[in-house]
């Protein structure tokens, strides 16, 4: 029988016993929340990027880190696991934990999947931002798609220790691996690198959560770093794990062609940060396309302080209104907005100008506004909305002298 195939992002994959990706997940792959201007995930990405751009500045004033936020989430199991020394029997490889296209291809379960390729391409300092996928139940803090930011910083002997220090990054010949360091690295190198790593991440936490954020370091394990740590921050009286990090396994760095360097790396979840920074109570809200959510994050500057205001769970009712603008006098949309608010009160969620045109013969201007009605406490009936909508029309005629088009 012919082999069954699957098409995802325009590429064909042969199905096998590993295939478990679902149509819903495939649909979500196109959303790219971290690339949508004015989405909270995008805003947090921008804040992290701007922190790194400012913190590490090159010889000519240019940012040292480069950002990769458009890499294909479809990766090989080699990229996601093997290139990072994840053991063959590691639980994260289970079909039950990840989305597989087939036994060779999967949706990345972490942005770390790209680290070794980017090092191999010659980069020493980079950030990776992207959507990651893990099979999980859906509740207010778990969702099968979320976003991560990874970083790598590689340094040479020469960059780390000026000649006159007489210090070395690498042991003359590999030493013993201990809890504190890998066999190849010297104690001195690990000490200075972990200091750089930890201060960089503490300052990042302060930049995101405010200068007085409480934090602590916890020992951790990752197959791709040693030693490894997790940074936790205190939020509403509870310790919350923010990110994982560590000194990169020398074997990974060397295999990618940068054996003369030592590096640190970290990986952080963007939803976790965004939920705390903006008071977003439910991870599912990130996927909302409702303007009552999205408009709260419509800002030019990602550093604008925003606190999310919960929106009603009751359905919206949308009604348009069109009228001719009086030819004489100054008409201002804001005057109409005020009328809408004063007549509609709490029932009004949003008003926007959706269309305008100039009648070429009459030389008259027409505006069309879209009014979104929604009540915080109950479902509005069509009748009740129509009554208010008509009243808004009457008030606009009366107060602004417009001519309703019906
Ligand atoms: N990839 C790890 C995770 O998803 C985070 C991490 C990245 C840890 C890089 C150390 C170094 O949890």
Coordinates of C-alpha atoms and ligand atoms in Angstrom, one line a residue:
X1 CA 0.0 0.0 0.0
X2 CA 1.2 3.6 -0.7
X3 CA 2.7 5.4 2.3
X4 CA 0.5 7.8 4.0
X5 CA 1.9 11.4 4.0
X6 CA 1.2 14.5 6.0
X7 CA 1.7 18.1 4.7
X8 CA 2.8 20.7 7.3
X9 CA 4.0 24.2 6.4
X10 CA 4.2 23.1 2.8
X11 CA 6.5 20.2 3.5
X12 CA 5.6 16.5 3.1
X13 CA 6.3 13.9 5.8
X14 CA 5.8 10.2 5.7
X15 CA 3.6 9.1 8.5
X16 CA 4.7 6.3 10.8
X17 CA 4.0 4.9 14.3
X18 CA 5.4 8.1 15.8
X19 CA 3.0 10.5 14.0
X20 CA 0.8 12.2 16.6
X21 CA 0.6 15.9 15.5
X22 CA -3.0 17.1 15.4
X23 CA -4.8 19.5 13.0
X24 CA -5.4 22.0 15.9
X25 CA -1.7 22.1 16.6
X26 CA -0.9 22.6 12.9
X27 CA -3.3 25.5 12.8
X28 CA -1.6 27.1 15.8
X29 CA 1.8 26.9 14.2
X30 CA 0.8 29.8 11.9
X31 CA -0.2 32.2 14.7
X32 CA 3.4 33.2 15.6
X33 CA 2.4 35.2 18.7
X34 CA 6.0 36.3 19.3
X35 CA 6.0 38.1 15.9
X36 CA 2.6 39.9 16.3
X37 CA 3.3 43.5 17.2
X38 CA 1.4 44.5 20.3
X39 CA 0.9 40.9 21.5
X40 CA 2.1 40.5 25.2
X41 CA 4.5 37.7 24.1
X42 CA 6.0 40.0 21.5
X43 CA 6.3 42.8 24.0
X44 CA 8.2 40.6 26.5
X45 CA 10.5 39.4 23.6
X46 CA 11.3 43.0 22.8
X47 CA 12.1 43.8 26.4
X48 CA 14.5 40.9 26.7
X49 CA 16.1 41.8 23.4
X50 CA 16.5 45.4 24.3
X51 CA 18.1 44.4 27.7
X52 CA 20.7 42.3 25.8
X53 CA 21.3 45.0 23.2
X54 CA 22.1 47.5 26.0
X55 CA 24.0 45.2 28.2
X56 CA 26.5 43.8 25.6
X57 CA 27.8 46.5 23.3
X58 CA 30.6 45.8 20.8
X59 CA 33.7 47.7 19.9
X60 CA 31.8 50.0 17.5
X61 CA 28.8 50.5 19.7
X62 CA 26.8 47.8 18.0
X63 CA 24.8 45.1 19.8
X64 CA 26.9 41.9 20.4
X65 CA 23.9 39.5 20.4
X66 CA 21.9 38.7 17.3
X67 CA 18.3 37.5 17.4
X68 CA 16.8 34.5 15.7
X69 CA 13.0 34.5 16.0
X70 CA 12.0 33.1 12.7
X71 CA 13.4 29.5 12.7
X72 CA 11.1 26.7 11.6
X73 CA 9.6 24.9 14.6
X74 CA 9.8 21.6 12.7
X75 CA 13.2 20.1 13.7
X76 CA 14.8 16.7 13.6
X77 CA 14.9 14.6 16.8
X78 CA 18.7 14.9 16.4
X79 CA 18.4 18.7 16.8
X80 CA 16.0 18.6 19.7
X81 CA 17.7 15.7 21.6
X82 CA 20.9 14.1 20.3
X83 CA 22.8 17.4 19.5
X84 CA 22.1 18.3 23.2
X85 CA 23.3 15.0 24.6
X86 CA 19.8 14.1 25.8
X87 CA 20.1 10.4 26.7
X88 CA 18.3 7.8 24.6
X89 CA 16.1 6.7 27.4
X90 CA 15.2 10.2 28.6
X91 CA 11.5 10.6 29.3
X92 CA 11.3 13.8 27.2
X93 CA 11.7 11.6 24.1
X94 CA 8.5 9.8 24.7
X95 CA 5.7 10.0 22.1
X96 CA 3.4 11.0 25.0
X97 CA 5.4 14.2 25.7
X98 CA 6.1 15.7 22.3
X99 CA 4.5 16.3 18.9
X100 CA 6.0 14.1 16.2
X101 CA 5.5 14.4 12.4
X102 CA 7.2 11.0 12.3
X103 CA 10.1 9.2 14.0
X104 CA 12.7 11.6 12.6
X105 CA 10.8 15.0 12.7
X106 CA 9.1 16.7 15.5
X107 CA 7.9 20.2 16.7
X108 CA 10.7 21.6 18.9
X109 CA 10.1 21.1 22.6
X110 CA 12.5 23.8 23.4
X111 CA 14.3 26.6 21.5
X112 CA 17.6 25.0 22.7
X113 CA 17.1 22.7 19.7
X114 CA 18.8 25.3 17.4
X115 CA 21.8 26.1 19.6
X116 CA 24.3 23.7 18.1
X117 CA 23.4 24.7 14.5
X118 CA 23.8 28.4 15.2
X119 CA 27.2 27.8 16.9
X120 CA 28.2 25.7 13.8
X121 CA 27.2 28.6 11.6
X122 CA 29.9 30.7 13.4
X123 CA 27.9 32.7 15.9
X124 CA 29.2 33.4 19.4
X125 CA 26.4 35.5 20.9
X126 CA 22.8 34.9 20.0
X127 CA 19.2 34.8 21.2
X128 CA 16.6 32.4 19.9
X129 CA 12.9 33.2 20.3
X130 CA 10.2 30.9 19.1
X131 CA 7.1 28.8 19.7
X132 CA 7.7 25.4 21.4
X133 CA 5.4 22.4 21.6
X134 CA 4.8 19.9 24.4
X135 CA 1.9 17.6 24.9
X136 CA 0.1 18.7 28.0
X137 CA -3.3 19.1 29.4
X138 CA -4.9 22.6 29.1
X139 CA -5.6 24.6 32.2
X140 CA -4.9 28.1 33.3
X141 CA -1.1 27.6 33.4
X142 CA -0.6 24.8 30.9
X143 CA -1.0 25.0 27.1
X144 CA 0.6 22.7 24.5
X145 CA 2.1 25.7 22.7
X146 CA 4.2 28.2 24.4
X147 CA 7.2 30.4 23.7
X148 CA 10.8 30.4 24.9
X149 CA 13.8 32.6 24.6
X150 CA 17.2 30.9 24.7
X151 CA 20.6 32.6 24.7
X152 CA 24.2 31.5 24.2
X153 CA 27.4 33.4 24.9
X154 CA 30.8 31.9 23.9
X155 CA 34.1 33.4 24.9
X156 CA 37.7 32.5 24.1
X157 CA 40.7 32.3 26.5
X158 CA 41.8 35.6 25.1
X159 CA 38.5 37.4 25.6
X160 CA 38.0 36.0 29.2
X161 CA 41.5 36.4 30.6
X162 CA 44.0 39.1 29.6
X163 CA 47.5 37.7 29.1
X164 CA 48.9 39.2 32.3
X165 CA 46.3 37.4 34.5
X166 CA 48.1 34.1 33.9
X167 CA 44.8 32.2 34.1
X168 CA 43.5 29.5 31.8
X169 CA 40.1 28.6 30.5
X170 CA 41.0 25.0 29.7
X171 CA 42.9 22.4 31.7
X172 CA 46.2 21.3 30.0
X173 CA 44.7 17.8 29.9
X174 CA 41.2 17.0 31.0
X175 CA 40.8 16.8 34.7
X176 CA 38.1 15.1 36.8
X177 CA 34.5 16.1 36.3
X178 CA 33.1 17.2 39.7
X179 CA 29.8 18.7 40.9
X180 CA 31.3 22.1 40.3
X181 CA 32.8 21.8 36.8
X182 CA 33.4 19.8 33.7
X183 CA 36.7 17.9 33.1
X184 CA 37.9 20.3 30.4
X185 CA 37.3 23.6 32.3
X186 CA 39.4 25.2 35.0
X187 CA 37.9 26.3 38.3
X188 CA 38.8 29.9 37.4
X189 CA 37.0 29.9 34.1
X190 CA 33.8 28.4 35.6
X191 CA 33.9 30.9 38.5
X192 CA 34.0 33.9 36.2
X193 CA 31.5 32.5 33.7
X194 CA 29.0 31.6 36.3
X195 CA 29.4 35.1 37.9
X196 CA 28.7 36.7 34.5
X197 CA 25.8 34.4 33.8
X198 CA 24.1 34.9 37.2
X199 CA 24.5 38.7 37.3
X200 CA 23.2 39.0 33.7
X201 CA 20.1 37.0 34.6
X202 CA 19.5 38.7 38.0
X203 CA 19.6 42.0 36.2
X204 CA 17.3 40.7 33.5
X205 CA 14.8 39.6 36.2
X206 CA 15.1 43.2 37.7
X207 CA 14.5 44.7 34.3
X208 CA 11.4 42.7 33.8
X209 CA 9.9 42.6 37.3
X210 CA 11.3 45.7 38.9
X211 CA 14.4 46.5 40.9
X212 CA 13.2 45.0 44.2
X213 CA 12.2 41.6 42.8
X214 CA 13.2 38.8 45.3
X215 CA 15.2 36.0 43.6
X216 CA 17.2 32.8 44.5
X217 CA 19.4 30.4 42.7
X218 CA 18.6 26.6 42.8
X219 CA 20.9 23.8 41.7
X220 CA 19.5 22.0 38.6
X221 CA 20.3 19.4 36.0
X222 CA 20.2 19.7 32.2
X223 CA 21.9 17.2 29.9
X224 CA 23.4 20.1 27.9
X225 CA 24.9 22.2 30.7
X226 CA 27.1 21.6 33.8
X227 CA 27.0 23.0 36.3
X228 CA 23.3 24.1 35.9
X229 CA 21.0 26.3 37.9
X230 CA 17.4 27.6 37.9
X231 CA 16.5 31.1 38.8
X232 CA 13.4 31.5 40.9
X233 CA 11.6 34.7 41.7
X234 CA 9.1 35.4 44.5
X235 CA 5.7 36.4 43.1
X236 CA 2.6 36.9 45.3
X237 CA 4.4 35.1 48.1
X238 CA 5.3 32.0 46.0
X239 CA 8.7 31.0 44.5
X240 CA 8.3 30.6 40.7
X241 CA 10.8 28.9 38.5
X242 CA 11.8 31.5 35.8
X243 CA 14.5 29.9 33.7
X244 CA 17.2 27.2 33.4
X245 CA 20.8 27.9 32.7
X246 CA 24.4 26.7 33.0
X247 CA 27.9 26.3 31.6
X248 CA 27.5 24.6 28.2
X249 CA 28.7 21.0 27.9
X250 CA 32.1 21.3 26.2
X251 CA 31.4 18.3 24.0
X252 CA 28.4 20.2 22.4
X253 CA 30.5 23.3 21.8
X254 CA 33.4 21.4 20.4
X255 CA 31.3 19.3 18.1
X256 CA 29.8 22.4 16.7
X257 CA 33.3 23.7 15.8
X258 CA 34.0 26.1 18.6
X259 CA 36.2 23.9 20.8
X260 CA 38.4 26.9 21.6
X261 CA 35.5 28.5 23.5
X262 CA 33.6 28.2 26.8
X263 CA 30.0 29.3 26.9
X264 CA 27.0 29.9 29.0
X265 CA 23.4 29.3 28.0
X266 CA 19.9 29.8 29.3
X267 CA 16.3 29.2 28.4
X268 CA 13.3 31.0 29.7
X269 CA 9.5 30.7 29.2
X270 CA 7.9 33.9 27.9
X271 CA 4.3 33.1 29.0
X272 CA 5.5 32.8 32.6
X273 CA 7.1 36.2 32.4
X274 CA 4.2 37.8 30.6
X275 CA 1.6 36.4 33.0
X276 CA 3.4 38.0 36.0
X277 CA 4.4 41.3 34.3
X278 CA 0.9 42.0 33.0
X279 CA -1.3 40.2 35.6
X280 CA -2.7 37.8 32.9
X281 CA -4.6 35.2 34.9
X282 CA -5.0 32.4 32.3
X283 CA -2.5 31.2 29.6
X284 CA -5.3 30.6 27.2
X285 CA -5.9 34.3 26.9
X286 CA -2.7 34.7 24.8
X287 CA -4.5 32.9 22.0
X288 CA -7.5 35.3 22.1
X289 CA -8.2 37.4 19.0
X290 CA -10.9 39.3 20.8
X291 CA -10.1 43.0 20.6
X292 CA -11.0 43.4 24.3
X293 CA -7.8 41.4 25.0
X294 CA -5.5 42.5 22.1
X295 CA -6.3 46.3 22.4
X296 CA -4.9 46.3 25.9
X297 CA -1.4 45.6 24.5
X298 CA -1.5 48.1 21.6
X299 CA 1.4 50.3 22.6
X300 CA 4.4 51.6 20.6
X301 CA 6.9 51.3 23.4
X302 CA 7.4 47.7 24.9
X303 CA 8.3 49.3 28.2
X304 CA 4.9 50.9 28.6
X305 CA 3.5 49.6 32.0
X306 CA 0.4 47.6 31.4
X307 CA -1.9 45.8 33.8
X308 CA -4.4 43.5 32.1
X309 CA -8.1 44.3 32.9
X310 CA -10.2 41.1 32.9
X311 CA -12.9 41.2 30.2
X312 CA -16.4 39.9 30.3
X313 CA -17.0 36.3 29.3
X314 CA -20.4 37.2 27.9
X315 CA -20.8 37.4 24.1
X316 CA -20.3 40.5 22.0
X317 CA -22.9 42.0 19.7
X318 CA -21.6 44.1 16.8
X319 CA -23.6 46.9 15.1
X320 CA -22.5 49.4 12.4
X321 CA -23.7 52.9 12.0
X322 CA -23.2 55.2 9.0
X323 CA -23.9 58.8 8.4
X324 CA -23.1 61.9 6.3
X325 CA -21.0 64.5 8.0
X326 CA -22.4 68.0 8.0
X327 CA -20.5 69.9 5.3
X328 CA -20.0 73.0 7.4
X329 CA -18.2 72.9 10.8
X330 CA -15.5 70.7 12.3
X331 CA -16.6 67.1 12.8
X332 CA -14.4 65.1 15.2
X333 CA -14.8 61.4 15.7
X334 CA -14.1 61.8 19.4
X335 CA -17.4 63.7 19.7
X336 CA -19.2 60.7 18.3
X337 CA -17.3 58.4 20.7
X338 CA -18.4 60.5 23.6
X339 CA -22.1 60.1 22.5
X340 CA -21.7 56.4 22.2
X341 CA -20.2 56.1 25.7
X342 CA -22.8 58.3 27.3
X343 CA -25.8 56.6 25.7
X344 CA -24.4 53.0 25.9
X345 CA -22.5 53.2 29.2
X346 CA -21.2 49.8 30.3
X347 CA -22.7 48.1 27.3
X348 CA -20.0 49.6 25.1
X349 CA -16.8 47.6 24.7
X350 CA -15.3 49.3 21.6
X351 CA -16.1 51.9 18.9
X352 CA -14.0 52.3 15.8
X353 CA -14.1 54.1 12.5
X354 CA -14.2 51.3 9.9
X355 CA -14.9 53.1 6.7
X356 CA -15.0 56.6 5.3
X357 CA -15.5 58.0 1.8
X358 CA -16.2 61.2 -0.1
X359 CA -19.2 61.4 -2.4
X360 CA -17.7 62.9 -5.6
X361 CA -20.9 64.8 -6.8
X362 CA -22.4 65.9 -3.5
X363 CA -18.8 66.5 -2.1
X364 CA -20.1 65.0 1.2
X365 CA -18.2 62.8 3.5
X366 CA -19.6 59.6 5.0
X367 CA -18.3 57.8 8.1
X368 CA -19.1 54.2 9.2
X369 CA -18.5 53.3 12.8
X370 CA -18.5 49.8 14.3
X371 CA -19.8 49.6 17.8
X372 CA -19.1 46.5 19.9
X373 CA -21.6 45.9 22.7
X374 CA -20.9 43.6 25.6
X375 CA -22.0 43.6 29.2
X376 CA -19.8 42.4 32.1
X377 CA -22.6 40.7 34.0
X378 CA -25.0 39.3 31.5
X379 CA -25.8 38.4 27.9
X380 CA -27.3 41.3 26.0
X381 CA -30.4 40.7 23.9
X382 CA -30.5 41.8 20.3
X383 CA -33.6 44.0 21.1
X384 CA -31.9 45.8 24.0
X385 CA -28.8 46.5 21.8
X386 CA -30.9 47.8 18.9
X387 CA -32.7 50.2 21.2
X388 CA -29.5 51.7 22.4
X389 CA -28.0 51.7 18.9
X390 CA -31.0 53.7 17.6
X391 CA -30.8 56.1 20.5
X392 CA -27.1 56.7 19.6
X393 CA -28.1 57.5 16.1
X394 CA -30.8 60.0 17.2
X395 CA -28.4 61.6 19.6
X396 CA -25.7 62.0 16.9
X397 CA -28.3 63.6 14.6
X398 CA -29.4 66.0 17.3
X399 CA -26.0 66.9 18.8
X400 CA -23.6 66.7 15.7
X401 CA -26.0 67.4 12.9
X402 CA -25.1 64.2 11.0
X403 CA -27.5 62.7 8.5
X404 CA -28.1 59.0 9.1
X405 CA -27.7 56.6 6.1
X406 CA -30.2 53.7 6.2
Ligands
LIG1 N1 15.9 24.0 27.4 C1 15.7 24.1 28.8 C2 14.1 24.0 29.1 O1 13.4 24.0 28.2 C3 16.2 25.4 29.4 C4 17.7 25.6 29.2 C5 18.2 26.2 28.1 C6 18.5 25.2 30.3 C7 19.6 26.3 28.0 C8 19.9 25.4 30.2 C9 20.4 26.0 29.1 O2 13.7 23.9 30.2

